[in-house]
Amino acid sequence: MEQNLKNAKELRKLYANRKLNFPTITIDKKKLKNSSEKELLKWLEKQQVV
């Protein structure tokens, strides 16, 4: 249990607002959080990943 709390604390450090937003996709400094499939595809096209 103590290890789980430690891991959660470390994970929260990855987010500026300390809230966990899953799934989160990061490319360079751009992030997309909790997107729909349509939003994801549009975002990926803008990032020239698709």
Tab-separated table of C-alpha atoms in Angstrom:
chain	number	residue	atom	x	y	z
A	1	MET	CA	0.000	0.000	0.000
A	2	GLU	CA	2.777	2.435	0.896
A	3	GLN	CA	4.492	1.718	-2.437
A	4	ASN	CA	1.231	2.432	-4.292
A	5	LEU	CA	0.961	5.842	-2.622
A	6	LYS	CA	4.573	6.611	-3.489
A	7	ASN	CA	4.001	5.611	-7.123
A	8	ALA	CA	0.818	7.705	-7.321
A	9	LYS	CA	2.696	10.717	-5.946
A	10	GLU	CA	5.445	10.306	-8.551
A	11	LEU	CA	2.887	9.916	-11.335
A	12	ARG	CA	1.050	13.074	-10.279
A	13	LYS	CA	4.302	15.034	-10.646
A	14	LEU	CA	4.051	14.452	-14.395
A	15	TYR	CA	0.939	16.644	-14.558
A	16	ALA	CA	1.049	20.398	-13.957
A	17	ASN	CA	-2.372	20.405	-12.262
A	18	ARG	CA	-1.550	17.242	-10.238
A	19	LYS	CA	-4.669	15.565	-11.643
A	20	LEU	CA	-4.357	12.254	-13.420
A	21	ASN	CA	-5.774	12.419	-16.930
A	22	PHE	CA	-5.836	9.125	-18.786
A	23	PRO	CA	-5.089	8.421	-21.477
A	24	THR	CA	-2.583	11.187	-22.106
A	25	ILE	CA	-0.533	11.329	-25.283
A	26	THR	CA	2.553	13.542	-25.367
A	27	ILE	CA	4.524	14.548	-28.456
A	28	ASP	CA	7.337	16.938	-27.628
A	29	LYS	CA	5.601	19.420	-25.308
A	30	LYS	CA	2.125	18.996	-26.780
A	31	LYS	CA	-0.359	16.885	-24.821
A	32	LEU	CA	-3.764	15.428	-25.560
A	33	LYS	CA	-5.796	14.187	-22.610
A	34	ASN	CA	-8.956	12.075	-22.460
A	35	SER	CA	-9.745	12.432	-26.135
A	36	SER	CA	-12.332	10.745	-28.277
A	37	GLU	CA	-11.146	8.759	-31.295
A	38	LYS	CA	-12.162	11.618	-33.608
A	39	GLU	CA	-10.244	14.179	-31.517
A	40	LEU	CA	-7.219	11.878	-31.412
A	41	LEU	CA	-7.095	11.426	-35.184
A	42	LYS	CA	-7.462	15.166	-35.767
A	43	TRP	CA	-4.704	15.901	-33.227
A	44	LEU	CA	-2.373	13.313	-34.770
A	45	GLU	CA	-2.900	14.796	-38.227
A	46	LYS	CA	-1.886	18.210	-36.877
A	47	GLN	CA	1.240	16.646	-35.371
A	48	GLN	CA	1.976	14.954	-38.715
A	49	VAL	CA	2.169	11.561	-37.041
A	50	VAL	CA	-0.468	9.717	-39.077
